[in-house]
Coordinates of C-alpha atoms in Angstrom, one line a residue:
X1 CA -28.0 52.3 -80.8
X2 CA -28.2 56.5 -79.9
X3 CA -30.3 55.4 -77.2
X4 CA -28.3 53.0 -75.6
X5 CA -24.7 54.8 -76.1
X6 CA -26.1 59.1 -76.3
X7 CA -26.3 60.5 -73.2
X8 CA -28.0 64.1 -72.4
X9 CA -29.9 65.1 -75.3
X10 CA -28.9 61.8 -77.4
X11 CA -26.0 63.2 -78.2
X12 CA -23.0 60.5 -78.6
X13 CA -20.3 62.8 -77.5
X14 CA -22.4 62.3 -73.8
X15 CA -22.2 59.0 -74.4
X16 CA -20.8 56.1 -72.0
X17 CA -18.4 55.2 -75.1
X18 CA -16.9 58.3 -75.2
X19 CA -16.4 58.7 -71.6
X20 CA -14.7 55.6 -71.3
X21 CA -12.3 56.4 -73.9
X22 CA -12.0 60.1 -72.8
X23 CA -11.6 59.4 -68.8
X24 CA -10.0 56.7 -66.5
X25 CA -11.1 57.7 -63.2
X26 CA -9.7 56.3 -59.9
X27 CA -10.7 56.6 -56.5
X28 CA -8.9 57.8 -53.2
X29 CA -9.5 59.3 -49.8
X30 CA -8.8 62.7 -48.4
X31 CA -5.8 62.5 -46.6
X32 CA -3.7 64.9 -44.3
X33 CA -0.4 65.9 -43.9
X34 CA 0.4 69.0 -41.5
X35 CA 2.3 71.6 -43.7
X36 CA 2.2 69.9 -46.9
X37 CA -0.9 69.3 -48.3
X38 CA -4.6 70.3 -47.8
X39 CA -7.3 67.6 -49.0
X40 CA -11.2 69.1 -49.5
X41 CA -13.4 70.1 -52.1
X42 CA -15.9 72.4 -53.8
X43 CA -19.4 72.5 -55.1
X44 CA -19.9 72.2 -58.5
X45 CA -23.3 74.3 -60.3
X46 CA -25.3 71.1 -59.7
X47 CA -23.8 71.0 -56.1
X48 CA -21.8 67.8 -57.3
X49 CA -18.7 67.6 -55.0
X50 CA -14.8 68.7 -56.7
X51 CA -12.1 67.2 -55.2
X52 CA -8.7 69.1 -55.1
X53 CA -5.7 68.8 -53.2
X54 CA -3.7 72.2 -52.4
X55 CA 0.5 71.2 -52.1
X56 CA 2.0 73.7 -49.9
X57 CA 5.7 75.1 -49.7
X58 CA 7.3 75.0 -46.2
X59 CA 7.6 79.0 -46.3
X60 CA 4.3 80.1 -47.8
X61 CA 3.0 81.7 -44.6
X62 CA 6.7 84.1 -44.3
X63 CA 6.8 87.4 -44.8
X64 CA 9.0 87.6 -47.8
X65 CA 8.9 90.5 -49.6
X66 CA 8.8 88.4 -52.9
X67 CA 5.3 88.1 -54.3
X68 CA 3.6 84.6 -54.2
X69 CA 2.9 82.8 -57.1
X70 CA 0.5 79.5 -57.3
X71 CA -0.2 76.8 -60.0
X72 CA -3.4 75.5 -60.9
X73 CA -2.6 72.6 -62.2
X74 CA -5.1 70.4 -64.3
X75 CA -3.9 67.0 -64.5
X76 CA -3.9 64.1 -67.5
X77 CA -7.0 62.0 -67.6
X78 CA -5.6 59.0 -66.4
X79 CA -4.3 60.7 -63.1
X80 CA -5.4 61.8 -60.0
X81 CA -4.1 65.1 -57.8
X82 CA -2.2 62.4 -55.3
X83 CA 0.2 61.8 -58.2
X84 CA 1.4 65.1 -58.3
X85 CA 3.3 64.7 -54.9
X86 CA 6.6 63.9 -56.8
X87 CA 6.5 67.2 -58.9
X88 CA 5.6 69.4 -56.2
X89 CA 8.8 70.1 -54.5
X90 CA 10.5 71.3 -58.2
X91 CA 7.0 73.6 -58.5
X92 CA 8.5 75.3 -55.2
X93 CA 12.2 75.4 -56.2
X94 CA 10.5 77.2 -59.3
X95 CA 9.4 80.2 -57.1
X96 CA 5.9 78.5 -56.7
X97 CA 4.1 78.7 -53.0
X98 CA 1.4 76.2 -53.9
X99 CA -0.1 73.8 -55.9
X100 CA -3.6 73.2 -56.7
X101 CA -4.9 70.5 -58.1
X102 CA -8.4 70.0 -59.0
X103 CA -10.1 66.6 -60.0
X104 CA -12.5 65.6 -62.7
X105 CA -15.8 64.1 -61.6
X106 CA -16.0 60.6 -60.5
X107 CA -12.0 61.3 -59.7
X108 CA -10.3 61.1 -56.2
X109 CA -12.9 61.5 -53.8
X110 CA -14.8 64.0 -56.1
X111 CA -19.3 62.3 -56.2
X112 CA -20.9 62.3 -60.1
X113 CA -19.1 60.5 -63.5
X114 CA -16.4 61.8 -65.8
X115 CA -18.1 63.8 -68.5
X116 CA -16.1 66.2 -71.5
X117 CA -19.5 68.6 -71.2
X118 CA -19.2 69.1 -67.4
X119 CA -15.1 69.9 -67.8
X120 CA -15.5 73.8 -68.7
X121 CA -18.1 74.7 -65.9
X122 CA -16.3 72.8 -63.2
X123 CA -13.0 74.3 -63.9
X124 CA -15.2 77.4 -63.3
X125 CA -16.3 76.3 -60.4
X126 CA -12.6 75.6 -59.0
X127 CA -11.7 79.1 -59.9
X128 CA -14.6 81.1 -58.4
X129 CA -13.3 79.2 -54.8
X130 CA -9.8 80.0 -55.5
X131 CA -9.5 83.1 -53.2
X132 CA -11.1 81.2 -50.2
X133 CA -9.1 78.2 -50.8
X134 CA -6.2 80.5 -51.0
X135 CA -7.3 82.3 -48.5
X136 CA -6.9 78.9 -45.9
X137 CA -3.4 79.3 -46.2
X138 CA -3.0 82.6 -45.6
X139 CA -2.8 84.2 -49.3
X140 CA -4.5 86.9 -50.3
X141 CA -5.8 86.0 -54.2
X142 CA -5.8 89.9 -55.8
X143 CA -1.8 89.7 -54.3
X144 CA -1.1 86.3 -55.6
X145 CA 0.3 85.2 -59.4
X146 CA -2.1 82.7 -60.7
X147 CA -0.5 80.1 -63.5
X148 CA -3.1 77.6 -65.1
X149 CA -1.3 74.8 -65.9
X150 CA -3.0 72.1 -67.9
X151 CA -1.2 68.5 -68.8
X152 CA -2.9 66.6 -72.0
X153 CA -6.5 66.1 -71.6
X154 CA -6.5 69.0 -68.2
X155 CA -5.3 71.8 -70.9
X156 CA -9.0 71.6 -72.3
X157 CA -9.7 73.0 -68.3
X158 CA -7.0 75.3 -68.1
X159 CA -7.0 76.9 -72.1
X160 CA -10.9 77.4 -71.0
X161 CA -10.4 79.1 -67.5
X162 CA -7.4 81.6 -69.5
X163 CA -9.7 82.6 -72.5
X164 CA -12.8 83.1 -70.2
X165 CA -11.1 86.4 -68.8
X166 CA -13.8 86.7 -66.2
X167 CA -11.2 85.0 -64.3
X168 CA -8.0 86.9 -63.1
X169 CA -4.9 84.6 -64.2
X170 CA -1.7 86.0 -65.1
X171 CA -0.3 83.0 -67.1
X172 CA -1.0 79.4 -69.1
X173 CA 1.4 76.5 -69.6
X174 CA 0.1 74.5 -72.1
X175 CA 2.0 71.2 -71.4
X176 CA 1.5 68.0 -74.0
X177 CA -1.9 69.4 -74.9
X178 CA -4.9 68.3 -76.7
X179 CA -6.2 70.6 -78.8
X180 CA -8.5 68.7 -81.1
X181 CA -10.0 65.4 -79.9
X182 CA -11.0 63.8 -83.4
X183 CA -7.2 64.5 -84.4
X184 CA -5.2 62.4 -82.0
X185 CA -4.4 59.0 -83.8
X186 CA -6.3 56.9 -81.2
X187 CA -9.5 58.4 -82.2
X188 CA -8.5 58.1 -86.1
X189 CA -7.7 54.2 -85.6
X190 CA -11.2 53.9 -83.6
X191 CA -12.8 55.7 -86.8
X192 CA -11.3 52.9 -89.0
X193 CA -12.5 50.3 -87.7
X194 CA -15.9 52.3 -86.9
X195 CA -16.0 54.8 -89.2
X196 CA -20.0 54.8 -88.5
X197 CA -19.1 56.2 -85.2
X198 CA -16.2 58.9 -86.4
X199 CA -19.2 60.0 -89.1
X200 CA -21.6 60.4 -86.2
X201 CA -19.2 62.3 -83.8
X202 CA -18.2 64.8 -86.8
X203 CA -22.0 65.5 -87.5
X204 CA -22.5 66.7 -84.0
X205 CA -21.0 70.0 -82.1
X206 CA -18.2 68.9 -79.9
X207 CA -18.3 70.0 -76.4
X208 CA -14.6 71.1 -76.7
X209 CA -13.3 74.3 -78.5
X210 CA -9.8 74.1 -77.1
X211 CA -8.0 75.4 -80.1
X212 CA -10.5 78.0 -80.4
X213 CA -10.5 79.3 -76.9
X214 CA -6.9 79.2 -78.1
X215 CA -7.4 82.5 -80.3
X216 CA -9.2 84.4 -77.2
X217 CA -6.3 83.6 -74.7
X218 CA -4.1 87.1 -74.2
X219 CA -2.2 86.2 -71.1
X220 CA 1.5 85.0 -71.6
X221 CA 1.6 81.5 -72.4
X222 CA 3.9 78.5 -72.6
X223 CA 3.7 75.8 -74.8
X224 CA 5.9 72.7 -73.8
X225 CA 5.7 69.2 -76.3
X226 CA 7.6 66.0 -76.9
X227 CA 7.9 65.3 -80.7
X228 CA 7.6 61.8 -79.9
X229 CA 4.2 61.9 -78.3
X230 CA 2.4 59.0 -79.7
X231 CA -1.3 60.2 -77.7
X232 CA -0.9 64.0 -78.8
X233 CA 1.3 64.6 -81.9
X234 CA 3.1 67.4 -81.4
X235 CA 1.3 69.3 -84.6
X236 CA -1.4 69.9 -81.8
X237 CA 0.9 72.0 -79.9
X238 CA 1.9 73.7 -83.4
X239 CA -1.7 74.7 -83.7
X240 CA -2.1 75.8 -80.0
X241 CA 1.0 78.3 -80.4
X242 CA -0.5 79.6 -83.7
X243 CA -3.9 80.1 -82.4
X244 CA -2.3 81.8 -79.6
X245 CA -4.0 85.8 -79.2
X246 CA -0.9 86.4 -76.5
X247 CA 2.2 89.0 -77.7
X248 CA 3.9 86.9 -74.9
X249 CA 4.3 83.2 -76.0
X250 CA 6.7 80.5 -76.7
X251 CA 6.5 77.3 -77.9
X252 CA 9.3 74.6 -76.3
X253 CA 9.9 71.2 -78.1
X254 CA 12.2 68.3 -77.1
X255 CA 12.6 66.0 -79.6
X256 CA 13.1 62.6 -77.7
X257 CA 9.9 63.1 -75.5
X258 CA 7.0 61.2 -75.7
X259 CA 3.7 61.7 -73.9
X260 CA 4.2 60.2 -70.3
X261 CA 8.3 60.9 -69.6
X262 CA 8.3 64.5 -70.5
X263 CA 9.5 65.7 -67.4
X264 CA 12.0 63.0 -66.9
X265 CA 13.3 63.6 -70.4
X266 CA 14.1 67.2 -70.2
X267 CA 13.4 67.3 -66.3
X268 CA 16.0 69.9 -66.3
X269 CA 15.3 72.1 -69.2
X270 CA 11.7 71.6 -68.5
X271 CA 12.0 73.3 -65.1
X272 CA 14.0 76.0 -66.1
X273 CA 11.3 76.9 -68.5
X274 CA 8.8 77.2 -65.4
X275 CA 11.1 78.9 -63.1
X276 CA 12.0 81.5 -65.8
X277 CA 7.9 81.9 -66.7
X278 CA 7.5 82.6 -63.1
X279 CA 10.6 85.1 -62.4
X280 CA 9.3 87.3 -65.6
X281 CA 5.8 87.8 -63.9
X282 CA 7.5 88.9 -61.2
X283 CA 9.8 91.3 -63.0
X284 CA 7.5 91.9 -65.9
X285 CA 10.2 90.7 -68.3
X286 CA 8.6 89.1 -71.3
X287 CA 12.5 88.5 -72.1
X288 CA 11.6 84.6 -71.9
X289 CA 9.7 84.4 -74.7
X290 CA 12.3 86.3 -77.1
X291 CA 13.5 82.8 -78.4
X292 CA 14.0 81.7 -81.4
X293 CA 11.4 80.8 -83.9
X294 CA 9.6 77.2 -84.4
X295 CA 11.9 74.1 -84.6
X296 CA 11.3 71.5 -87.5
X297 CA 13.1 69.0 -85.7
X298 CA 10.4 66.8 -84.6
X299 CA 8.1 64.4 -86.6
X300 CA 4.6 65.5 -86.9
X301 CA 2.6 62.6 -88.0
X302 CA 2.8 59.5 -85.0
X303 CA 1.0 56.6 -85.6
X304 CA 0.3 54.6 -82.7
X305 CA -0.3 54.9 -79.2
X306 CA -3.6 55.0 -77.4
X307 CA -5.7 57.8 -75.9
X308 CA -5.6 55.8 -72.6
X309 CA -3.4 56.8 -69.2
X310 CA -2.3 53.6 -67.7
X311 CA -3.0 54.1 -63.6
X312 CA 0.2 52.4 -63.5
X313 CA 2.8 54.5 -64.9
X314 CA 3.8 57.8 -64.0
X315 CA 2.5 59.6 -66.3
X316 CA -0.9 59.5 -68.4
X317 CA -0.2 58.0 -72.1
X318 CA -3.1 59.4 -73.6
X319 CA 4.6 75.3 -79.0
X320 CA 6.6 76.4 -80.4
X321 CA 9.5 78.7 -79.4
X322 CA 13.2 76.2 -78.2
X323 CA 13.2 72.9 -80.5
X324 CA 17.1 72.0 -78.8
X325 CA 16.8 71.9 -75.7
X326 CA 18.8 68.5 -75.1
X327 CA 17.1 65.5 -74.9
X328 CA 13.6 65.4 -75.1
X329 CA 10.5 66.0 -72.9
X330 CA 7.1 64.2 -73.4
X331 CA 3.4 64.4 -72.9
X332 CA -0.3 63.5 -71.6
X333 CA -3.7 63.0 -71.9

């Protein structure tokens, strides 16, 4: 059986099993659209080609004294940087000039197959072509605020990139994260009924240190979870916002948000949260992360749910510093 289902080195986190639980890659084509988007892609170490699609804001070649700001945004792992057209436009009325958004392998129009052990050097990969891709629009990278943004299983990318430091970044927004892979209740269930498999995966390093890199991260940091989130419990994003090494973070729960309707929950607060994240690195405030300590509103164990994002919906099914803030939020994979 390690044969048939390990994959480099026999090891069964490699395996095809785990990468079909972990990923649910589609395919697209590049596409164009003059002033709003720019479709490409980079080399990976292995010269294996990175999709990515850069959103563009209709002003981000003016000569505003105001300094730019992008996002890197690491999407959920049922998704694909084309779904991210929606969001863009409230990125921009946040103060944000772009959006990049990088694909997994075997995603978009990216070459190779999904793999967890590939994730942390191709996120590397992304970042060490940032100032040319940047550069193509006509931003100069040491001028420009960087924001890595992950959502659910794209935090493991984006926690990795902001505790490396070799990379310049000047903020993380940790949105329905995963933190912990053999915690989330879909892989719990999947040990119950194969607890032979859950036994094997503990016995064996896991490719992922996301809470870890957690306690290396020193750039200010946002933490944003539904309480409902049935894919990540929201006790992951408790143990991200401990971990935390910033003196600038905040954790932001909204208790009737799930994993997939987050921003439609709390669409409002949610974006508020972003715009103020990006008008303190541009004033050097940290006053947006003087809030008020953890909320215990939400629930912390959730049963159900399953780790995968549904091409489908919306969003993939797969902190903590403003429990209130109206109705809900949710989160991803």
């Amino acid at each position: 059986m390690r044969s048939s289902a390990g994959g480099r080195g026999g090891s069964l986190w490699d395996s095809d099993l785990v990468a079909g639980v972990a990923f649910h890659a589609r395919k697209c084509s590049p596409s164009s659209r003059d002033g709003h988007w720019i479709d490409s892609d980079v080399a990976a170490e292995d010269g294996t080609k990175l999709a990515y699609r850069l959103y563009t804001a209709p002003d981000i070649r003016s000569e505003a004294s105001t300094q730019k700001a992008v996002v890197v945004y690491f999407h959920a792992n049922a998704e694909l940087c084309t779904d991210v057209e929606g969001d863009v436009a409230h990125f921009f009325n946040c103060g944000f000039s772009a959006v990049l958004c990088p694909e997994f392998r075997g995603y978009a129009w990216s070459g190779g197959k999904p793999s967890l052990r590939t994730l942390y050097a191709d996120s590397e990969s992304v970042m060490k072509a940032l100032p040319d891709i940047l550069s193509s629009v006509g931003l100069k990278a040491e001028e420009t605020l960087v924001v890595l943004h992950g959502r659910s299983l794209g935090t493991v990318c984006a926690v990795h990139l902001a505790a490396k430091q070799a990379f310049r970044a000047d903020a993380l927004i940790v949105e329905s994260g995963v933190m912990s892979l053999l915690k989330l209740p879909m892989v719990m269930q999947l040990g119950m009924m194969m607890p032979q498999i859950l036994q094997a995966l503990s016995a064996e390093p896991c490719p992922l240190r996301t809470l870890e890199e957690m306690g290396q991260v020193q750039i200010p940091t946002l933490v944003i979870h539904g309480d409902q989130d049935e894919i990540s419990p929201v006790d992951q994003a408790v143990a991200a916002h401990s971990a935390c090494a910033s003196a600038a973070k905040k954790l932001v729960r909204y208790s009737r948000a799930g994993h997939n309707d987050l921003r439609y929950a709390a669409q409002k607060e949610y974006y508020r949260e972003i715009k103020g994240l990006c008008e303190s690195l541009r004033s050097g405030s940290k006053e947006v992360f003087r809030t008020q300590e953890e909320s215990n509103d939400g629930f912390l164990s959730m049963l159900g749910g399953a780790l995968r994002c549904f091409p489908g919906m919306r969003r993939c099914l797969s902190g903590n510093v403003s429990g209130n803030a109206e109705d809900g939020s949710a989160t991803n994979l």
